[in-house]
Short mmCIF file of N, CA and C in Angstrom, two decimals:
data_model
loop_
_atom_site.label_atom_id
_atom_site.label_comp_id
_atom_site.label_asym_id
_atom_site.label_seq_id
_atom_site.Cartn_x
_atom_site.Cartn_y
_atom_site.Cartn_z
N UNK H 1 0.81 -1.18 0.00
CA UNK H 1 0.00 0.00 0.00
C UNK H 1 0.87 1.26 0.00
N UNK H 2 2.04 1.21 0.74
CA UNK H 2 3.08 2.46 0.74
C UNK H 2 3.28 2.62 -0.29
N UNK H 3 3.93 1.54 -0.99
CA UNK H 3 4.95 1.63 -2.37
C UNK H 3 3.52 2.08 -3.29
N UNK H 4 2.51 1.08 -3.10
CA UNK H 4 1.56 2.27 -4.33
C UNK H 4 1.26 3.40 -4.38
N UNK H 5 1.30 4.12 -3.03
CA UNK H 5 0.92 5.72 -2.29
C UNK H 5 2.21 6.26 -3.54
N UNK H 6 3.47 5.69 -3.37
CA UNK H 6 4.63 6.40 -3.45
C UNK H 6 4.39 6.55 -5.21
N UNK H 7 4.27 5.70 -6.15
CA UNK H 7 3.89 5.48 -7.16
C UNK H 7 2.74 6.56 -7.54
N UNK H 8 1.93 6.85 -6.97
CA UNK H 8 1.03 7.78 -7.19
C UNK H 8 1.57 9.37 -7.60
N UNK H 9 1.81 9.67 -6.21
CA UNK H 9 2.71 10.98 -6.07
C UNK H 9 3.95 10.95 -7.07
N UNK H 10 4.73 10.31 -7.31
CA UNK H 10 5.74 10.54 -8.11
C UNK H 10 5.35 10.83 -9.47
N UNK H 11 3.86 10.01 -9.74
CA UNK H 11 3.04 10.03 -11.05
C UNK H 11 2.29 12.03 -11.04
N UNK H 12 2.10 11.99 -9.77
CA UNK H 12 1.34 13.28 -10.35
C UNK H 12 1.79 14.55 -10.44
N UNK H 13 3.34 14.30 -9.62
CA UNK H 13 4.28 15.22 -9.59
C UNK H 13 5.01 14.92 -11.18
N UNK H 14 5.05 14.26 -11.59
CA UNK H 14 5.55 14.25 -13.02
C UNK H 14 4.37 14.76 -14.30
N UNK H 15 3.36 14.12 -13.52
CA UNK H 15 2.37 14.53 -14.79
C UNK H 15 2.31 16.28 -14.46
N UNK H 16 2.27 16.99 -13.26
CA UNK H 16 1.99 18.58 -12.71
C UNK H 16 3.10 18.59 -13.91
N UNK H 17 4.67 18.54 -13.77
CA UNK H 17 5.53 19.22 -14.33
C UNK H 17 5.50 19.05 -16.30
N UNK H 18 5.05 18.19 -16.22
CA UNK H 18 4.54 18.19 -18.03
C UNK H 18 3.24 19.08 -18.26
N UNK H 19 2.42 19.35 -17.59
CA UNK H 19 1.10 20.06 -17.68
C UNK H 19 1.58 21.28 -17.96
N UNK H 20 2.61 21.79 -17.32
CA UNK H 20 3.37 22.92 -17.11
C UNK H 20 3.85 23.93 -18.45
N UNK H 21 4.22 22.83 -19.39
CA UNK H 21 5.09 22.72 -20.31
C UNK H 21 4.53 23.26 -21.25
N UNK H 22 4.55 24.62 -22.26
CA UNK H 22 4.15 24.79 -23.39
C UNK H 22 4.96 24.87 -24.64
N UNK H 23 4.82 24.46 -25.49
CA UNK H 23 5.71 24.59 -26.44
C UNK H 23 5.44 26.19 -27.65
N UNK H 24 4.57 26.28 -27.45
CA UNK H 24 3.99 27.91 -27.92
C UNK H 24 4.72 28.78 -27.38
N UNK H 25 5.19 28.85 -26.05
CA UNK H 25 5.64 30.29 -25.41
C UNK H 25 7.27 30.14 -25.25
N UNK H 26 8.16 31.03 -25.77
CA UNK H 26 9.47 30.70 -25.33
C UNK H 26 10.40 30.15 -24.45
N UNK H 27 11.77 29.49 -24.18
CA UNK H 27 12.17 29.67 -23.57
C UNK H 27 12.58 30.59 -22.80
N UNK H 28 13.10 30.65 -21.51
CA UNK H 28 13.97 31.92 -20.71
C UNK H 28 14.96 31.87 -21.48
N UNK H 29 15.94 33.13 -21.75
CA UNK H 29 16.64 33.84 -22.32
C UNK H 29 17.67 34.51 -21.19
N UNK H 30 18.66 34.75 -20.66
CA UNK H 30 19.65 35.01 -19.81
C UNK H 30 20.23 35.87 -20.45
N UNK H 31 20.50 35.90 -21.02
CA UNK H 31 21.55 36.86 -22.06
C UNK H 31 21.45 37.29 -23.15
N UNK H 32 20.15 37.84 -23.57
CA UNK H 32 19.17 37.84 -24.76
C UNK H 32 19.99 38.48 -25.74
N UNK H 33 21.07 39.67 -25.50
CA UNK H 33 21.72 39.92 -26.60
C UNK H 33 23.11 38.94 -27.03
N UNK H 34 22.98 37.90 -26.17
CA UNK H 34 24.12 36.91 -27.04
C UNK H 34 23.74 36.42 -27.91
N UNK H 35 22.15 35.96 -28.16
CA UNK H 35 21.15 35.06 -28.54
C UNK H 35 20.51 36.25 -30.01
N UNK H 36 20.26 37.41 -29.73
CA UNK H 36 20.11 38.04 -30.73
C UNK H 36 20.90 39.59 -30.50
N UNK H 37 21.77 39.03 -31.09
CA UNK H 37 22.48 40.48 -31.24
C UNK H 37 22.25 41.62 -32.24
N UNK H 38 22.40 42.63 -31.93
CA UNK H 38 21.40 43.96 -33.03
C UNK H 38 22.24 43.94 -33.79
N UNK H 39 21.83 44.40 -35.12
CA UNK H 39 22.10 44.46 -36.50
C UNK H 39 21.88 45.69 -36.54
N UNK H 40 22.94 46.17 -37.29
CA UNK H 40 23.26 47.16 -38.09
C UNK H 40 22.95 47.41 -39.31
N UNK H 41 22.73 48.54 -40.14
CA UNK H 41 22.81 48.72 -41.60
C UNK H 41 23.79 49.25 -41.92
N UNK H 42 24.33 48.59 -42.95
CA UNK H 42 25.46 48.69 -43.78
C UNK H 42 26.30 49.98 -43.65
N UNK H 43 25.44 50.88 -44.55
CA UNK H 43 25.72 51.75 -44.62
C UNK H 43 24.87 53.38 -43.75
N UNK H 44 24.70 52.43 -42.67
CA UNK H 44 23.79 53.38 -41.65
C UNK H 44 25.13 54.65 -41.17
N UNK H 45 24.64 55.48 -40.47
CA UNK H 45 25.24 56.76 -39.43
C UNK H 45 25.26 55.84 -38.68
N UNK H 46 26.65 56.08 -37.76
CA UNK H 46 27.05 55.92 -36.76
C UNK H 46 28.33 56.47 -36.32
N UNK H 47 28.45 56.86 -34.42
CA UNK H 47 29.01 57.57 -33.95
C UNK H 47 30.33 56.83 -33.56
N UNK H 48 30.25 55.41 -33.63
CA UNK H 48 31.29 54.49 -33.17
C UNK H 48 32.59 54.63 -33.82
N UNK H 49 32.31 54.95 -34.95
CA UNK H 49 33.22 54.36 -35.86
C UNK H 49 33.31 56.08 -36.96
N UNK H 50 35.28 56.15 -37.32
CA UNK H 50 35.55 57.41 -37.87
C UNK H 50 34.68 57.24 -39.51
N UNK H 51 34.23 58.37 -39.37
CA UNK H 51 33.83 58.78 -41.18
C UNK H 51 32.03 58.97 -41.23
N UNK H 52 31.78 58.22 -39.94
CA UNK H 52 29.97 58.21 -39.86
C UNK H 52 29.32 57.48 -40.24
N UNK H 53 29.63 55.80 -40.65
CA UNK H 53 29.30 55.21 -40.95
C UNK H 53 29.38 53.86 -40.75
N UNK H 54 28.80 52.80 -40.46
CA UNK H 54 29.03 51.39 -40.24
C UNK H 54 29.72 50.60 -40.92
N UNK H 55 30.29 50.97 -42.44
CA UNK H 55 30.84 49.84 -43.61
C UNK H 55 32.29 50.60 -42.98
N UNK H 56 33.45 50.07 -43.39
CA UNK H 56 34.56 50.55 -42.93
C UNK H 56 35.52 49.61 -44.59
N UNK H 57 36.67 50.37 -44.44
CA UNK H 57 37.39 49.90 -45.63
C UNK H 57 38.67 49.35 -44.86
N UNK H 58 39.02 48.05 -45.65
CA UNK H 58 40.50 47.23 -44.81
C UNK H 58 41.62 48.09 -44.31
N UNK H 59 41.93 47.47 -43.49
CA UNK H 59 43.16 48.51 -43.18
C UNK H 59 44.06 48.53 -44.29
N UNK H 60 45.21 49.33 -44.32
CA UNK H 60 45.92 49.41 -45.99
C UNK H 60 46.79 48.54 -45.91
N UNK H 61 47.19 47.71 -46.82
CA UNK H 61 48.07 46.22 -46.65
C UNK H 61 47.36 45.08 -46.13
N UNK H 62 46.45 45.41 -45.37
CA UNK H 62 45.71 43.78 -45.29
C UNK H 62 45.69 43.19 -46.44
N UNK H 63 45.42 41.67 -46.14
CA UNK H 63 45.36 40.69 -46.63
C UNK H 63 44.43 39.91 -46.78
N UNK H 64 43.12 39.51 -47.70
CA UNK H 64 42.30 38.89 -47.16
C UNK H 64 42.36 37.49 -46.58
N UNK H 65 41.92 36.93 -46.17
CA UNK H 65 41.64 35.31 -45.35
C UNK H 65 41.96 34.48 -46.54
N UNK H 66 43.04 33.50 -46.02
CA UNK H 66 43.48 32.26 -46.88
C UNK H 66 45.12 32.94 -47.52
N UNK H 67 45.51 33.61 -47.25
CA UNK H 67 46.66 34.12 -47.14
C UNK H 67 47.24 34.82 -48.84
N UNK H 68 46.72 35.22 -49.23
CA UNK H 68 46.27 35.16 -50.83
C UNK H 68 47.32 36.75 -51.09
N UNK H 69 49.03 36.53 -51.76
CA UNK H 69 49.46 37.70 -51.45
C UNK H 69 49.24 38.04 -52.84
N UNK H 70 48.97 38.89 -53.28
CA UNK H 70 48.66 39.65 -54.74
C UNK H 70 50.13 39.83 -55.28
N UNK H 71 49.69 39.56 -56.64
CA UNK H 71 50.71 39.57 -57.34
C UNK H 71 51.10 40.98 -57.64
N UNK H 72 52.53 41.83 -57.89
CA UNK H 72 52.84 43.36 -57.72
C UNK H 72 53.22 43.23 -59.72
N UNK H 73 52.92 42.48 -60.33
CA UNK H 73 52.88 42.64 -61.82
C UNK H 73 51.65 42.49 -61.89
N UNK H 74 51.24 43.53 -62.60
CA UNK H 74 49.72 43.49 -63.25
C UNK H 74 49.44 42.57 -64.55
N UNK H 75 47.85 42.73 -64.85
CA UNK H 75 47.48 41.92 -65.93
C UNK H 75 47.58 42.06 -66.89
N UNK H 76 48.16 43.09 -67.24
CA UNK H 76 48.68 43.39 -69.09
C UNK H 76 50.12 42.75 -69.87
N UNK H 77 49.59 43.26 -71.21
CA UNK H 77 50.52 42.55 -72.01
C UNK H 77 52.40 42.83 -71.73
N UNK H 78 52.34 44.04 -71.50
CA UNK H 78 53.27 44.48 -70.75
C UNK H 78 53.89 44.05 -69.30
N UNK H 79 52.80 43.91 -68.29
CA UNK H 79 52.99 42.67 -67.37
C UNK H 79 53.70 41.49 -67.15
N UNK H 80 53.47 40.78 -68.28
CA UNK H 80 53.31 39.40 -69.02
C UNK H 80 55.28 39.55 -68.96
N UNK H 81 55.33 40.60 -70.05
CA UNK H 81 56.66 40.50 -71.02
C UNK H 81 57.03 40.74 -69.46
N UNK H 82 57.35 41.78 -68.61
CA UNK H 82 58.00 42.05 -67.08
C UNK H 82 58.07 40.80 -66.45
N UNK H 83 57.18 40.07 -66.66
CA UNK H 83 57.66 38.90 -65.76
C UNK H 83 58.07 37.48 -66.13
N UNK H 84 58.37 37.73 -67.45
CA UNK H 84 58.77 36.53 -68.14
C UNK H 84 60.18 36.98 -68.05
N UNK H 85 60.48 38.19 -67.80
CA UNK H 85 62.06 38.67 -68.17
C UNK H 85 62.70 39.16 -67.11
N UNK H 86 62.08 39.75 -65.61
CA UNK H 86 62.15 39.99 -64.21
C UNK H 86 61.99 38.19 -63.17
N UNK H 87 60.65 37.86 -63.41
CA UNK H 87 60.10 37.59 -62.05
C UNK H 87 60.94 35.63 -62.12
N UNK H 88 61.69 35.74 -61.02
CA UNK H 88 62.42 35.02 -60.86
C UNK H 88 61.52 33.78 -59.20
N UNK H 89 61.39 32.25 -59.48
CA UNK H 89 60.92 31.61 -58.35
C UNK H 89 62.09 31.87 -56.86
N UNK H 90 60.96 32.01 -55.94
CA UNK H 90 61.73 32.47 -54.55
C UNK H 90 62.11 30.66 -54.25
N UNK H 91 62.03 29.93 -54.58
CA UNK H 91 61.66 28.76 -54.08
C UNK H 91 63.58 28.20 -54.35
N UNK H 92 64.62 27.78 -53.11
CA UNK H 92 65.73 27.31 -53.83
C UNK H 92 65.26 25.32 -54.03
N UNK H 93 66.80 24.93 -54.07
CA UNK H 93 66.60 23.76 -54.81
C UNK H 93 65.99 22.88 -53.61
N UNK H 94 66.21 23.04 -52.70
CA UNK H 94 65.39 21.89 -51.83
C UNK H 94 64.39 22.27 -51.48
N UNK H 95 63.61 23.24 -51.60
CA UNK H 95 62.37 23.22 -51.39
C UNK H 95 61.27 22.58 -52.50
N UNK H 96 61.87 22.94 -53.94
CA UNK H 96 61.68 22.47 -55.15
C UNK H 96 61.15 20.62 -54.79
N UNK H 97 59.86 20.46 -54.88
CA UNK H 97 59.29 19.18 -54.79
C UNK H 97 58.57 18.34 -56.45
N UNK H 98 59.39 17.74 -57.51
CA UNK H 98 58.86 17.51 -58.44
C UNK H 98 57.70 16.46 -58.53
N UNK H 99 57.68 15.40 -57.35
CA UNK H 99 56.40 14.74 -57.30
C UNK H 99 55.24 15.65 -56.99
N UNK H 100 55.25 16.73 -56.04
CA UNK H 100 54.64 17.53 -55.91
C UNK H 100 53.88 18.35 -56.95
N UNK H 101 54.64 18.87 -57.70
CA UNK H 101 54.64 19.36 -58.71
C UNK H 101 53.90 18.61 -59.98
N UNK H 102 54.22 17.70 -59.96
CA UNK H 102 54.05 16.62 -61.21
C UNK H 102 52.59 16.10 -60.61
N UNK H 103 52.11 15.82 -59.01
CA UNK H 103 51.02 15.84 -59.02
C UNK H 103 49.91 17.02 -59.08
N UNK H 104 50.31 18.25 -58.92
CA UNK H 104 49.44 19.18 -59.13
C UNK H 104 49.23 19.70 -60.73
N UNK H 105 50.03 18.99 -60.73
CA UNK H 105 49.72 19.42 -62.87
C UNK H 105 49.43 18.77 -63.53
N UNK H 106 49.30 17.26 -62.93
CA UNK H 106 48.43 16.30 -63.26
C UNK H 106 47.01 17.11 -63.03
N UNK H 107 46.62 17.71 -62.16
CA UNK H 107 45.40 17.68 -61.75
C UNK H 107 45.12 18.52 -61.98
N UNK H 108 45.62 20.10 -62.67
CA UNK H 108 45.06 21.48 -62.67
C UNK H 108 45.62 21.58 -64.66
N UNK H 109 46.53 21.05 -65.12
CA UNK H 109 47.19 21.32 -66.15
C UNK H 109 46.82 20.28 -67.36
N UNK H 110 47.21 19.31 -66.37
CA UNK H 110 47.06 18.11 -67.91
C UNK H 110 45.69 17.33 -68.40
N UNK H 111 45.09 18.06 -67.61
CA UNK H 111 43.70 18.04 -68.63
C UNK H 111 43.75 18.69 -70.08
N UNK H 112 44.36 19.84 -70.13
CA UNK H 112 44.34 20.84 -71.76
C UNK H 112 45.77 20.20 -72.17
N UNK H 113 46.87 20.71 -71.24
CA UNK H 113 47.97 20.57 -71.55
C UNK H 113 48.95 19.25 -71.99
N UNK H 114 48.18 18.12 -71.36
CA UNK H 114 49.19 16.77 -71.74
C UNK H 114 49.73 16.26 -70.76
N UNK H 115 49.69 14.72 -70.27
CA UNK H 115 50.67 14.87 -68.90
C UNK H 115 52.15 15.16 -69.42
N UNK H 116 52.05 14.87 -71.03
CA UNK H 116 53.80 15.51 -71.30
C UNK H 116 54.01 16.43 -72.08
N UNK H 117 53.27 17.66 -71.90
CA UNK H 117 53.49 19.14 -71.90
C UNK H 117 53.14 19.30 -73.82
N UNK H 118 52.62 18.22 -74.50
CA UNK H 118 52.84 18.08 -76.08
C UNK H 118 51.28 19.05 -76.44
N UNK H 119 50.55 19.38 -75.21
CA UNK H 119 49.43 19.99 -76.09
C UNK H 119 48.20 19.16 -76.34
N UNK H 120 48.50 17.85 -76.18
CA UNK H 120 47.11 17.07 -76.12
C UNK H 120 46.83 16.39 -75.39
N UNK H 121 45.91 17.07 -74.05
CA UNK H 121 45.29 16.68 -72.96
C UNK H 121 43.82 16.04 -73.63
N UNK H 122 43.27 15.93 -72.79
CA UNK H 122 41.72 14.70 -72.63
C UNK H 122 40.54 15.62 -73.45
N UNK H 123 41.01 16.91 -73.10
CA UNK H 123 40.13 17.68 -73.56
C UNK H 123 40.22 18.36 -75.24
N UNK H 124 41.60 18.29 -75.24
CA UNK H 124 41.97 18.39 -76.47
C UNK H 124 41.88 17.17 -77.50
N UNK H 125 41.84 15.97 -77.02
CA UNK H 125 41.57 14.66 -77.73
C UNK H 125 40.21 15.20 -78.02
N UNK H 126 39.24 15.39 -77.45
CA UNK H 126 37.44 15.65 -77.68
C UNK H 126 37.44 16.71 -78.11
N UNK H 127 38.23 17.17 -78.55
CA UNK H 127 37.56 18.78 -79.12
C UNK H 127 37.13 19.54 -78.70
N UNK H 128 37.28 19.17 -77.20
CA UNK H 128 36.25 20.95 -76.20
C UNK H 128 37.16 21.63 -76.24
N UNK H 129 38.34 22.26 -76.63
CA UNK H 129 39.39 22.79 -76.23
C UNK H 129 40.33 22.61 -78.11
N UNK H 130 40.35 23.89 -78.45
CA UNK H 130 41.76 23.69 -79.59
C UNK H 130 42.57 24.74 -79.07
N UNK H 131 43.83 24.15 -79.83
CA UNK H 131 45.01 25.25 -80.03
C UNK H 131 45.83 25.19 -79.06
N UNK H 132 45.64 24.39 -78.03
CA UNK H 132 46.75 24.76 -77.00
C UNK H 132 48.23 23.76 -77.41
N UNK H 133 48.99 24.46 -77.59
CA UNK H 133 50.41 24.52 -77.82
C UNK H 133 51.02 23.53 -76.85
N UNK H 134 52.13 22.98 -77.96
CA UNK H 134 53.21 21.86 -76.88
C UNK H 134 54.43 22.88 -76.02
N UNK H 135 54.84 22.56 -75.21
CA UNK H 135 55.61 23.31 -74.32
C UNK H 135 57.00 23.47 -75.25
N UNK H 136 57.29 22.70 -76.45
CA UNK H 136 58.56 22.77 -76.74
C UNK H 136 58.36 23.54 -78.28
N UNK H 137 57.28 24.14 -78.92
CA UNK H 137 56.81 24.19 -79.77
C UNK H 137 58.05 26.11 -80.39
N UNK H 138 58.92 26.14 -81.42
CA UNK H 138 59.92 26.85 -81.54
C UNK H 138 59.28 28.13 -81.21
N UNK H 139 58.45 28.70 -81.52
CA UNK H 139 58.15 30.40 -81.17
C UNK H 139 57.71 30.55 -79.44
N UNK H 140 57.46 29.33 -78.79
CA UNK H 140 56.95 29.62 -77.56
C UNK H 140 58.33 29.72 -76.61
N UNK H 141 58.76 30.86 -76.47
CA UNK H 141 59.90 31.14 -75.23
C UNK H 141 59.63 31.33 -73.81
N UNK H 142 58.74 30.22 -73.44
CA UNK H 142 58.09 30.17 -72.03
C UNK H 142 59.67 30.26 -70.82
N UNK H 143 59.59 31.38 -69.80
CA UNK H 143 60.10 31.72 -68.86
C UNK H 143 59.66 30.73 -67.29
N UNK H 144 60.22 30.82 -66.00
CA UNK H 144 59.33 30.50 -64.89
C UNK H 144 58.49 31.76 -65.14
N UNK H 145 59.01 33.07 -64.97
CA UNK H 145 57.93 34.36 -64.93
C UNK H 145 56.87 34.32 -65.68
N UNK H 146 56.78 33.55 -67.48
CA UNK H 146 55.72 33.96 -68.33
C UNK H 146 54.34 32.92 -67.58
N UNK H 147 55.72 31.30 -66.91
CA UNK H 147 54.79 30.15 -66.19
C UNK H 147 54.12 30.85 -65.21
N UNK H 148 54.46 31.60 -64.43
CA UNK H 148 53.78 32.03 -63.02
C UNK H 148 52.84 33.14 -63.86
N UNK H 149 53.15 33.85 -64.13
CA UNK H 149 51.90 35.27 -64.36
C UNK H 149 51.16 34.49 -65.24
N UNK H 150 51.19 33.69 -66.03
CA UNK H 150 49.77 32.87 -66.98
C UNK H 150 49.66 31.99 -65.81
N UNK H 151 50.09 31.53 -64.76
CA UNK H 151 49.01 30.52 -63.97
C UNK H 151 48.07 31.47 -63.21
N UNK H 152 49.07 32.84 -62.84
CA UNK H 152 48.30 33.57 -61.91
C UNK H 152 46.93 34.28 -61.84
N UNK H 153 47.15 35.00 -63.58
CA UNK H 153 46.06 35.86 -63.90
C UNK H 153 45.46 34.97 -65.09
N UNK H 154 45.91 33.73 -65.75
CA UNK H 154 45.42 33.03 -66.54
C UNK H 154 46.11 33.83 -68.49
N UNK H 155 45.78 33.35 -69.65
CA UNK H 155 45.68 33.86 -70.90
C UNK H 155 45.22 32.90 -71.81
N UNK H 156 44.54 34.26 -72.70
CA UNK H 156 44.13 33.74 -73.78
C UNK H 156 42.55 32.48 -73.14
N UNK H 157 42.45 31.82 -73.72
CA UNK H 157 41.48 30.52 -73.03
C UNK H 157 41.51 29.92 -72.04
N UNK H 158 43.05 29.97 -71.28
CA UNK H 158 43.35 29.50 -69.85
C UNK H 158 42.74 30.36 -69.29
N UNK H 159 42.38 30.00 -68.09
CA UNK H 159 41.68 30.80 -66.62
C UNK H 159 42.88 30.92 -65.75
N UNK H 160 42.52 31.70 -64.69
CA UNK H 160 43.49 32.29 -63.68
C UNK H 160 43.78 30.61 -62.72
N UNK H 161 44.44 30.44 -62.43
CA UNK H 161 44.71 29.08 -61.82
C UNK H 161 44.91 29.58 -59.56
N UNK H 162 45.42 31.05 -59.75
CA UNK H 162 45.39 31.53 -58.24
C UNK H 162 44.33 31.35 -57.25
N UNK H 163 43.22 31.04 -57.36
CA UNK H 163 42.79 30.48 -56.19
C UNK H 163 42.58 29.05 -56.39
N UNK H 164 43.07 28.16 -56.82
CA UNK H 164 43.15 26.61 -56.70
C UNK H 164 44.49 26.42 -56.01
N UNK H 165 45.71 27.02 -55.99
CA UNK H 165 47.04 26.78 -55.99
C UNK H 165 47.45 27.97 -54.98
N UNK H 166 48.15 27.73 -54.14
CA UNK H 166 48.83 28.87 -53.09
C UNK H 166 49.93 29.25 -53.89
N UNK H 167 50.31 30.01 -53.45
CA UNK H 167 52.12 30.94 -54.02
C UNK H 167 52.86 29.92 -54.27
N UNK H 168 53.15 28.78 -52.97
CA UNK H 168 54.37 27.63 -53.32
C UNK H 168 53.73 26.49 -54.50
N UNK H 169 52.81 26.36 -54.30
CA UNK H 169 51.97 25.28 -55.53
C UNK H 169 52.25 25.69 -56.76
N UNK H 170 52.26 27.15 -57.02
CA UNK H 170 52.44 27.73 -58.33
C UNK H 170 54.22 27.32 -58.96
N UNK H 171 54.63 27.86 -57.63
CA UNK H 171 56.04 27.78 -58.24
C UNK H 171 56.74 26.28 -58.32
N UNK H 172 56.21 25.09 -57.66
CA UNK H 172 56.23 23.45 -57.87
C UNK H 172 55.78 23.33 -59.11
N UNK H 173 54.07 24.15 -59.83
CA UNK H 173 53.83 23.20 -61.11
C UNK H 173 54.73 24.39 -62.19
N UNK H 174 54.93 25.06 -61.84
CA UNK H 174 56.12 26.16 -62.98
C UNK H 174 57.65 26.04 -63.22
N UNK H 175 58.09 24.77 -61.60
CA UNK H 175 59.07 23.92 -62.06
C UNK H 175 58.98 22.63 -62.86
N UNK H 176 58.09 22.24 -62.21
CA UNK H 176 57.45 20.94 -63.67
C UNK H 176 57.19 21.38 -64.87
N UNK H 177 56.53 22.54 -65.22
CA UNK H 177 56.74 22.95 -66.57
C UNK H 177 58.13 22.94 -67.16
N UNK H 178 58.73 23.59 -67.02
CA UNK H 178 60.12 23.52 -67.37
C UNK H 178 61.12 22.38 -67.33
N UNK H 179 60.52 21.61 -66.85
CA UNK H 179 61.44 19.99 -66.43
C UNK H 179 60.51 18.93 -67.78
N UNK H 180 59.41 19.59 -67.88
CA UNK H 180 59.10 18.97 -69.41
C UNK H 180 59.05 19.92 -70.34
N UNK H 181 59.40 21.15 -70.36
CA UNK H 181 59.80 21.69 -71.60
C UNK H 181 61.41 21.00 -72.09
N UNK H 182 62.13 21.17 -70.96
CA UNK H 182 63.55 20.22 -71.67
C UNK H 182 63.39 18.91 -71.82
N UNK H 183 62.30 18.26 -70.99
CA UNK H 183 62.41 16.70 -71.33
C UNK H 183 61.68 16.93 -73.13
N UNK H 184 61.04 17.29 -73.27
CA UNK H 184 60.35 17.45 -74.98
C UNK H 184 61.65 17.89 -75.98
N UNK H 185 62.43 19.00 -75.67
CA UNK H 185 63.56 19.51 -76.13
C UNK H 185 64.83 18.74 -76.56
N UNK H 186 64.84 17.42 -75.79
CA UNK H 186 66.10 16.64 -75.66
C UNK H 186 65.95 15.54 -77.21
#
């Protein structure tokens, strides 16, 4: 008879605290502006911040996120020639990784290009793609500089290759270029 008394009460003290319960009306909130913090407009007035306004411009020299350093040769034809005839790889010989290399140009290059630099990648077998040139082909005087500024800003039908590839990636598949421009050459 106890133990059923006890059974009871525990029942109606559980059923009180579910009765209780609405799912319509919010939880408590403690810290309501962690939970919704005020929003701003863009380009609203404000006293916080110099100039009167909420949008603000990078500080000068930042960098955006993912470490992405801009190239100081621009995208012109003039560019091009500057850094085929200036821009020299920072990278010395032991940092120089040709499996490295040879796998990222497998994977970003020799689709158009060939895994052996001759101009007829997968895409060029099918015809989505003409004209692209063998690496050893006599009028093409490909540099590391002409390799890096065409991976960077892209030419002609190539696309910019700089956000697939970091700074050192570039200069690994721009030593593999050149390690099959002489292997074609020999």
């Amino acid at each position: 008879m106890k133990s059923l008394f006890k059974i009871i009460v525990v029942l109606m003290v559980f059923a009180s605290m579910l009765s209780c319960k609405k799912d319509t009306r919010p939880n408590y909130q403690f810290m309501p502006n962690m939970y919704e913090s005020v929003g701003y407009e863009t380009y609203a007035e404000s006293d916080a911040f110099p100039g009167g306004v909420e949008a603000q411009l990078p500080a000068e020299g930042s960098i955006p996120r993912g470490g992405h350093m801009p190239l100081e040769i621009e995208n012109t034809n003039d560019g091009y020639l500057l850094a085929k005839t200036s821009l020299m790889s920072p990278l010395d010989s032991t940092q120089i990784d040709s499996e490295r290399g040879k796998e990222l140009y497998d994977i970003y290059c020799g689709i158009c290009h060939g895994n052996k630099g001759k101009g007829q990648g997968k895409l060029v077998k099918r015809e989505k793609i003409l004209g692209v040139p063998s690496y050893d082909d006599a009028g093409r005087a490909i540099t590391e500089g002409s390799i890096y500024h065409t991976i960077y800003y892209g030419k002609n039908a190539m696309g910019s290759y700089a956000n697939q590839l970091n700074e050192e990636e570039r200069w690994q598949v721009v030593d593999y270029v050149l390690k099959l421009k002489t292997d074609l050459e020999k």
